[in-house]
CSV table of C-alpha atoms and ligand atoms in Angstrom, one decimal:
chain,number,residue,atom,x,y,z
Y,1,MET,CA,-0.1,-0.3,0.1
Y,2,ARG,CA,1.3,3.5,-0.8
Y,3,HIS,CA,0.8,7.0,0.8
Y,4,LEU,CA,1.0,10.3,-0.5
Y,5,ILE,CA,2.8,12.2,2.0
Y,6,ASP,CA,5.2,14.6,0.2
Y,7,PRO,CA,5.4,15.4,-3.6
Y,8,LEU,CA,8.4,13.2,-4.2
Y,9,ASP,CA,6.7,10.0,-3.1
Y,10,LEU,CA,5.7,9.3,-6.6
Y,11,ASN,CA,9.4,9.5,-9.0
Y,12,GLU,CA,9.5,10.6,-12.3
Y,13,SER,CA,8.2,8.1,-14.1
Y,14,GLU,CA,4.8,7.6,-11.7
Y,15,MET,CA,4.3,11.3,-12.0
Y,16,GLN,CA,4.1,11.3,-15.4
Y,17,ASP,CA,1.8,8.2,-15.4
Y,18,LEU,CA,-0.4,10.2,-13.1
Y,19,LEU,CA,-0.5,13.8,-15.1
Y,20,GLU,CA,-0.8,11.3,-18.5
Y,21,LEU,CA,-4.0,9.7,-16.4
Y,22,ALA,CA,-5.1,12.8,-15.6
Y,23,SER,CA,-5.1,14.3,-18.8
Y,24,ARG,CA,-7.0,11.0,-20.7
Y,25,ILE,CA,-9.9,11.8,-17.6
Y,26,ARG,CA,-10.2,15.6,-18.8
Y,27,GLU,CA,-10.9,14.2,-22.8
Y,28,ASP,CA,-13.6,12.1,-21.9
Y,29,PRO,CA,-14.3,11.9,-17.9
Y,30,ALA,CA,-18.0,10.2,-18.5
Y,31,ALA,CA,-15.4,7.3,-19.5
Y,32,TYR,CA,-14.6,7.2,-15.8
Y,33,GLN,CA,-17.6,7.5,-14.2
Y,34,GLU,CA,-17.9,3.9,-12.3
Y,35,VAL,CA,-14.0,3.3,-12.1
Y,36,ALA,CA,-14.5,3.8,-8.0
Y,37,ALA,CA,-18.2,2.2,-8.0
Y,38,HIS,CA,-18.4,1.2,-4.0
Y,39,LYS,CA,-15.3,2.7,-3.0
Y,40,LYS,CA,-15.3,5.2,0.0
Y,41,LEU,CA,-12.5,8.2,0.4
Y,42,ALA,CA,-13.0,10.0,3.7
Y,43,THR,CA,-11.8,13.8,4.0
Y,44,LEU,CA,-10.7,14.5,7.7
Y,45,PHE,CA,-9.9,18.4,7.5
Y,46,TYR,CA,-8.4,19.7,10.5
Y,47,GLU,CA,-8.4,23.1,8.5
Y,48,PRO,CA,-10.1,25.4,6.5
Y,49,SER,CA,-10.1,24.3,3.0
Y,50,THR,CA,-12.9,25.2,-0.1
Y,51,ARG,CA,-11.2,24.0,-2.9
Y,52,THR,CA,-9.3,20.7,-1.6
Y,53,ARG,CA,-11.8,19.3,0.0
Y,54,LEU,CA,-14.2,19.8,-2.4
Y,55,SER,CA,-12.4,19.1,-5.7
Y,56,PHE,CA,-11.5,15.7,-2.9
Y,57,GLU,CA,-15.3,14.7,-2.9
Y,58,ALA,CA,-16.2,15.6,-6.3
Y,59,ALA,CA,-12.9,13.8,-7.8
Y,60,MET,CA,-14.4,10.8,-5.6
Y,61,LEU,CA,-18.0,10.9,-7.0
Y,62,ASN,CA,-17.0,11.6,-10.5
Y,63,LEU,CA,-15.1,8.1,-10.7
Y,64,GLY,CA,-18.4,6.7,-8.9
Y,65,GLY,CA,-17.4,6.3,-5.6
Y,66,HIS,CA,-18.7,7.9,-2.0
Y,67,VAL,CA,-17.6,10.3,0.2
Y,68,LEU,CA,-17.4,10.7,3.8
Y,69,GLY,CA,-15.8,13.0,6.4
Y,70,PHE,CA,-15.6,16.2,8.6
Y,71,PRO,CA,-14.7,19.9,7.3
Y,72,SER,CA,-13.0,21.3,10.4
Y,73,ASP,CA,-11.3,19.7,13.8
Y,74,ASN,CA,-14.4,21.0,16.2
Y,75,VAL,CA,-17.1,19.1,14.4
Y,76,SER,CA,-14.5,15.3,14.9
Y,77,SER,CA,-13.5,13.8,17.9
Y,78,ALA,CA,-10.4,15.9,17.5
Y,79,SER,CA,-12.0,18.3,19.7
Y,80,LYS,CA,-12.6,15.6,22.1
Y,81,GLY,CA,-8.5,15.5,22.2
Y,82,GLU,CA,-8.8,12.2,20.1
Y,83,SER,CA,-5.0,11.8,18.7
Y,84,VAL,CA,-4.5,11.9,14.7
Y,85,ALA,CA,-3.2,8.0,15.0
Y,86,ASP,CA,-6.7,6.8,16.4
Y,87,THR,CA,-8.9,8.7,14.1
Y,88,ILE,CA,-6.9,6.7,11.3
Y,89,ARG,CA,-7.2,3.6,12.6
Y,90,VAL,CA,-11.0,4.1,12.9
Y,91,VAL,CA,-11.6,5.6,9.3
Y,92,SER,CA,-9.4,2.4,8.4
Y,93,CYS,CA,-12.5,0.5,9.0
Y,94,TYR,CA,-15.0,2.8,7.3
Y,95,ALA,CA,-13.3,4.3,4.2
Y,96,ASP,CA,-10.7,2.7,1.4
Y,97,ILE,CA,-8.8,6.4,1.2
Y,98,ALA,CA,-8.3,9.2,3.2
Y,99,ALA,CA,-7.3,12.6,2.3
Y,100,MET,CA,-6.0,14.7,5.5
Y,101,ARG,CA,-5.6,18.3,5.9
Y,102,HIS,CA,-3.7,19.2,9.4
Y,103,PRO,CA,-2.4,22.3,10.9
Y,104,LYS,CA,0.5,20.4,12.3
Y,105,GLU,CA,3.6,19.8,9.6
Y,106,GLY,CA,3.8,15.8,9.8
Y,107,ALA,CA,0.1,15.0,10.9
Y,108,PRO,CA,-0.3,13.1,7.9
Y,109,LEU,CA,3.0,11.4,8.0
Y,110,ARG,CA,2.0,10.1,11.3
Y,111,ALA,CA,-1.7,9.2,10.2
Y,112,SER,CA,-0.2,7.3,7.8
Y,113,GLN,CA,2.0,5.2,9.9
Y,114,TYR,CA,-0.9,3.8,11.8
Y,115,SER,CA,-3.4,3.7,8.8
Y,116,ARG,CA,-4.8,0.2,6.7
Y,117,ILE,CA,-5.7,2.3,3.7
Y,118,PRO,CA,-4.0,4.9,2.0
Y,119,VAL,CA,-3.2,8.6,3.4
Y,120,ILE,CA,-3.4,11.5,1.2
Y,121,ASN,CA,-1.7,14.8,2.4
Y,122,ALA,CA,-4.4,17.6,1.5
Y,123,GLY,CA,-1.9,20.1,3.4
Y,124,ASP,CA,0.0,20.1,6.6
Y,125,GLY,CA,0.9,23.3,8.2
Y,126,GLY,CA,3.2,25.4,6.2
Y,127,HIS,CA,5.4,22.2,5.0
Y,128,GLN,CA,3.8,20.8,2.0
Y,129,HIS,CA,1.2,20.4,-0.2
Y,130,PRO,CA,1.4,18.0,-2.9
Y,131,THR,CA,-1.7,17.7,-4.6
Y,132,GLN,CA,-1.9,21.0,-5.5
Y,133,THR,CA,1.5,20.7,-7.1
Y,134,PHE,CA,0.3,18.1,-9.3
Y,135,THR,CA,-2.2,20.4,-10.4
Y,136,ASP,CA,0.2,23.0,-10.9
Y,137,LEU,CA,2.1,20.9,-13.1
Y,138,LEU,CA,-0.7,19.5,-15.0
Y,139,THR,CA,-1.6,23.8,-15.6
Y,140,ILE,CA,1.9,24.5,-16.6
Y,141,LEU,CA,1.7,21.2,-19.2
Y,142,THR,CA,-0.7,22.3,-20.3
Y,143,ARG,CA,-0.1,26.1,-21.3
Y,144,HIS,CA,3.4,25.3,-21.9
Y,145,GLY,CA,3.4,21.6,-23.7
Y,146,ARG,CA,6.5,21.2,-21.3
Y,147,LEU,CA,7.7,20.7,-17.7
Y,148,ASP,CA,11.6,21.4,-18.1
Y,149,ASN,CA,13.7,24.6,-19.7
Y,150,LEU,CA,11.1,27.5,-17.6
Y,151,THR,CA,11.8,30.4,-15.3
Y,152,ILE,CA,9.6,30.2,-12.9
Y,153,GLY,CA,8.5,33.2,-10.8
Y,154,LEU,CA,7.3,32.3,-6.9
Y,155,CYS,CA,5.8,35.8,-5.0
Y,156,GLY,CA,4.1,36.4,-1.9
Y,157,ASP,CA,4.7,34.4,1.0
Y,158,LEU,CA,7.4,32.2,0.5
Y,159,LYS,CA,8.2,31.2,4.0
Y,160,PHE,CA,4.5,29.8,5.2
Y,161,GLY,CA,3.6,28.7,1.7
Y,162,ARG,CA,3.2,25.0,1.4
Y,163,THR,CA,2.2,25.0,-2.4
Y,164,VAL,CA,5.3,27.0,-3.0
Y,165,HIS,CA,7.7,24.7,-1.3
Y,166,SER,CA,5.8,21.5,-2.6
Y,167,LEU,CA,6.3,22.6,-6.1
Y,168,ILE,CA,10.0,24.2,-5.7
Y,169,LYS,CA,10.8,20.7,-4.4
Y,170,THR,CA,9.3,19.2,-7.6
Y,171,MET,CA,10.3,21.2,-10.2
Y,172,ALA,CA,14.0,20.7,-9.1
Y,173,ARG,CA,14.0,17.6,-10.4
Y,174,ARG,CA,13.2,18.5,-14.0
Y,175,LYS,CA,16.0,20.1,-16.7
Y,176,ASN,CA,16.8,23.3,-16.9
Y,177,ILE,CA,14.7,25.4,-14.3
Y,178,LYS,CA,15.4,28.6,-13.0
Y,179,PHE,CA,13.3,30.1,-9.5
Y,180,ILE,CA,12.9,33.7,-9.2
Y,181,LEU,CA,12.0,34.1,-6.1
Y,182,ILE,CA,9.9,37.3,-5.3
Y,183,SER,CA,8.8,38.2,-1.5
Y,184,PRO,CA,9.8,40.7,1.0
Y,185,ASP,CA,12.9,40.0,3.7
Y,186,GLU,CA,10.2,38.1,6.1
Y,187,LEU,CA,8.9,35.9,3.8
Y,188,ARG,CA,11.7,34.7,2.1
Y,189,VAL,CA,11.9,30.9,1.0
Y,190,PRO,CA,13.4,28.8,4.4
Y,191,ASP,CA,16.7,28.1,4.4
Y,192,TYR,CA,16.2,24.0,4.7
Y,193,ILE,CA,14.6,24.7,1.1
Y,194,ILE,CA,17.3,26.9,-0.3
Y,195,LYS,CA,20.2,24.5,1.1
Y,196,ASP,CA,18.6,21.1,0.8
Y,197,VAL,CA,17.1,21.3,-2.7
Y,198,LEU,CA,18.0,23.9,-4.7
Y,199,VAL,CA,21.5,24.7,-3.4
Y,200,ALA,CA,22.1,20.8,-2.9
Y,201,ASN,CA,20.9,20.2,-6.7
Y,202,ASN,CA,22.9,23.3,-8.3
Y,203,ILE,CA,19.6,24.7,-9.6
Y,204,PRO,CA,19.7,28.5,-10.5
Y,205,PHE,CA,17.7,30.8,-8.6
Y,206,GLU,CA,17.7,34.8,-7.7
Y,207,GLU,CA,16.4,36.1,-4.4
Y,208,THR,CA,14.5,39.6,-5.1
Y,209,ALA,CA,11.9,41.7,-3.4
Y,210,SER,CA,11.2,43.3,-6.9
Y,211,LEU,CA,7.9,42.2,-9.1
Y,212,GLU,CA,8.4,44.1,-11.9
Y,213,ASP,CA,12.1,43.6,-12.2
Y,214,ALA,CA,11.5,39.9,-12.3
Y,215,MET,CA,8.1,39.8,-14.8
Y,216,PRO,CA,10.0,40.0,-18.2
Y,217,GLN,CA,11.9,36.7,-17.6
Y,218,LEU,CA,9.1,34.6,-16.4
Y,219,ASP,CA,7.3,31.5,-17.7
Y,220,ILE,CA,5.4,31.3,-15.3
Y,221,LEU,CA,4.6,33.9,-12.0
Y,222,TYR,CA,2.6,31.8,-9.1
Y,223,MET,CA,1.4,34.4,-7.4
Y,224,THR,CA,0.3,33.5,-3.6
Y,225,ARG,CA,-1.7,34.6,-0.3
Y,226,VAL,CA,-0.2,36.2,2.6
Y,227,GLN,CA,-0.1,33.0,5.2
Y,228,LYS,CA,-2.8,35.2,7.8
Y,229,GLU,CA,-2.9,31.7,9.8
Y,230,ARG,CA,0.6,30.8,10.6
Y,231,PHE,CA,1.4,34.6,11.5
Y,232,PHE,CA,2.5,34.7,15.5
Y,233,ASN,CA,1.4,38.4,15.1
Y,234,GLU,CA,-1.8,40.8,13.3
Y,235,GLU,CA,0.9,43.3,13.1
Y,236,ASP,CA,3.3,41.9,11.3
Y,237,TYR,CA,0.4,40.5,9.0
Y,238,VAL,CA,-0.7,43.8,8.4
Y,239,ARG,CA,2.6,45.3,7.6
Y,240,LEU,CA,3.0,42.3,4.8
Y,241,LYS,CA,-0.5,41.8,3.2
Y,242,ASN,CA,-0.1,44.1,0.4
Y,243,SER,CA,3.5,43.2,-0.4
Y,244,TYR,CA,2.6,42.7,-3.9
Y,245,ILE,CA,-0.5,43.4,-6.1
Y,246,LEU,CA,-0.3,42.0,-9.5
Y,247,THR,CA,-2.6,44.1,-12.1
Y,248,LYS,CA,-3.3,44.5,-15.4
Y,249,GLU,CA,-0.9,47.4,-15.9
Y,250,LYS,CA,2.0,45.1,-14.5
Y,251,MET,CA,0.9,42.4,-17.1
Y,252,GLU,CA,2.0,44.6,-19.8
Y,253,ALA,CA,5.9,44.0,-18.8
Y,254,ALA,CA,5.3,40.1,-19.1
Y,255,ARG,CA,6.1,37.6,-21.4
Y,256,PRO,CA,3.2,37.0,-24.3
Y,257,ASP,CA,2.7,33.2,-23.4
Y,258,MET,CA,3.5,33.7,-19.0
Y,259,ALA,CA,1.1,31.9,-17.5
Y,260,VAL,CA,-0.1,33.3,-14.4
Y,261,LEU,CA,-0.5,30.6,-11.7
Y,262,HIS,CA,-2.4,31.0,-8.1
Y,263,PRO,CA,-3.2,28.0,-5.7
Y,264,LEU,CA,-6.3,30.2,-4.3
Y,265,PRO,CA,-8.0,31.3,-2.4
Y,266,ARG,CA,-7.1,34.6,-4.0
Y,267,VAL,CA,-7.3,37.4,-1.1
Y,268,ASN,CA,-6.0,40.9,-2.8
Y,269,GLU,CA,-2.9,40.2,-4.3
Y,270,ILE,CA,-4.3,40.0,-8.1
Y,271,ALA,CA,-6.3,42.6,-9.2
Y,272,LEU,CA,-10.1,41.2,-10.8
Y,273,ASP,CA,-9.1,43.2,-14.1
Y,274,VAL,CA,-6.3,40.2,-14.6
Y,275,ASP,CA,-9.0,38.2,-14.6
Y,276,ASP,CA,-9.9,38.2,-18.3
Y,277,ASP,CA,-5.9,38.1,-19.2
Y,278,PRO,CA,-5.5,35.0,-21.1
Y,279,ARG,CA,-2.4,34.7,-19.8
Y,280,ALA,CA,-4.5,34.3,-16.2
Y,281,ALA,CA,-4.0,30.3,-15.8
Y,282,TYR,CA,-5.5,30.0,-12.1
Y,283,PHE,CA,-9.4,29.2,-12.5
Y,284,GLU,CA,-8.1,26.7,-15.0
Y,285,GLN,CA,-5.9,25.2,-12.4
Y,286,ALA,CA,-8.8,24.6,-9.8
Y,287,GLN,CA,-10.4,22.8,-12.5
Y,288,ASN,CA,-7.5,20.8,-13.1
Y,289,GLY,CA,-7.2,19.9,-9.5
Y,290,VAL,CA,-10.4,17.5,-9.9
Y,291,TYR,CA,-8.8,15.5,-12.7
Y,292,VAL,CA,-5.4,15.2,-11.2
Y,293,ARG,CA,-7.2,14.0,-8.1
Y,294,MET,CA,-9.6,11.8,-10.0
Y,295,ALA,CA,-6.3,10.2,-11.3
Y,296,LEU,CA,-4.4,10.0,-7.9
Y,297,ILE,CA,-7.6,8.1,-6.3
Y,298,MET,CA,-7.6,5.6,-8.6
Y,299,MET,CA,-3.1,5.2,-8.8
Y,300,LEU,CA,-3.6,4.7,-4.8
Y,301,LEU,CA,-6.4,2.2,-5.3
Y,302,GLY,CA,-5.1,0.5,-7.9
Y,303,LEU,CA,-8.0,0.4,-10.3
Y,304,THR,CA,-8.5,0.1,-14.0
Y,305,ASP,CA,-8.4,3.0,-16.4
Y,306,PRO,CA,-11.1,1.9,-18.6
Y,307,LYS,CA,-9.3,3.7,-21.6
Y,308,THR,CA,-6.5,1.0,-21.6
Y,309,GLY,CA,-8.1,-1.8,-19.8
Y,310,LYS,CA,-5.2,-1.6,-17.6
Y,311,GLU,CA,-4.5,-1.4,-14.0
Y,312,VAL,CA,-2.7,2.3,-12.5
Y,313,SER,CA,-1.4,0.8,-9.7
Y,314,LEU,CA,1.7,2.6,-7.7
Y,315,CYS,CA,2.5,-0.6,-6.2
K,1,LIG,C1,-3.6,26.5,-0.6
K,1,LIG,C2,-3.3,25.7,0.9
K,1,LIG,O1,-4.4,25.4,1.8
K,1,LIG,O2,-1.8,26.3,1.1
K,1,LIG,N1,-4.7,26.7,-1.0
K,1,LIG,C3,-4.9,25.5,-1.8
K,1,LIG,O3,-4.8,24.5,-1.7
K,1,LIG,N2,-5.5,25.5,-3.3
K,1,LIG,C4,-3.0,28.0,-0.6
K,1,LIG,C5,-3.7,29.1,0.0
K,1,LIG,O4,-4.6,28.9,1.6
K,1,LIG,O5,-3.2,30.4,0.4
C-alpha cells in the first residue's frame, strides 16, 4: 500500500503516469464515471478548505465512489482530544482511502504510520501540499507543453506557503529550471529548502523583492496569498499583506505566453482586472485539481483505466 505525503513520494515516471491519466480523464470524464463504484473516500480536514476538500469529494463522486468525513476539527473527536493515530485507525474501518489536512506539520505522515488505507496529505501546516503541486504541474504542462526549460517566478509568502515548498521540490527534479523567488525579506523561502533543494542540486535561483524586475523573464508567475493564519502577530501580517498586487498594468511587462498561477484563495494579490487576461490560468488550475485528484485516487486504489484496460497501480 502507498501513501502520498510528500510530492517526491511519486518518482518521475509515476508522476508522468499520473499527469497522463489526468489528461485522459480531462478529455473524456464520462468514461471514468464508474471506476470507483462502491469505494469510499474519507476527507479528514482539521483546517479550513474550499478547493482541496471539495475537489477531492468531486473527484471521488465523478469516479462513481462515495465520500464521508468532516470539514473542521471542531465537529470531529479531535475537539475531545483524540489523536490523529486513533482517528485514522478508526477511519480505516470505514473508508478505502483518506485525504487529511492538518495545521500541524507531519500530521498526515503520522496518520499514515497507523493507517490500513492510503493516506493523502491535503496540506500540513506550512510544510507540503503535494496534490496542489500535481494540479500546478498539469496546468503548466497544458499551458507550455513542457515541464522543462522554464523560468518560474514565485511571489508572495514563500516562507509559510506550503504550495510553494512542494512546487520547488518537484520542479527541482526537472531539467533546466530557474527559480526567481520574489518576496519581502521576512517571507523568504525557508533556508532548508534553499540549502537542501536548490543549492544541493545546483538549481539556479535568484532572490528579489521586485516583481517588476522579475516579470519580463518569467514563463510562469506563481502568485500566493500571505498566510495570515501562520503569523504569530497581527501587526506583521498587516504590514506584509499588501506586499505584492499583480495588476493589468504590471502584466504589460510580461511575456505574451507567461502563465499566471495561484493555488487560491486569492485575497487581494491579483487585481480582478487580470482575470480577463488570457495568461490568467488560476481558474483552469482549480478545474485541473479535480482531474489530478481523480487520477491519484485511481492510482492509490489500483483501479482499472477503462481507456487502456490496464490497472493503474502505484505498487
Ligand atoms: C492553498 C493551501 O491551502 O495551502 N490553498 C489550496 O489548497 N488551494 C493556498 C492558500 O491557502 O493560500
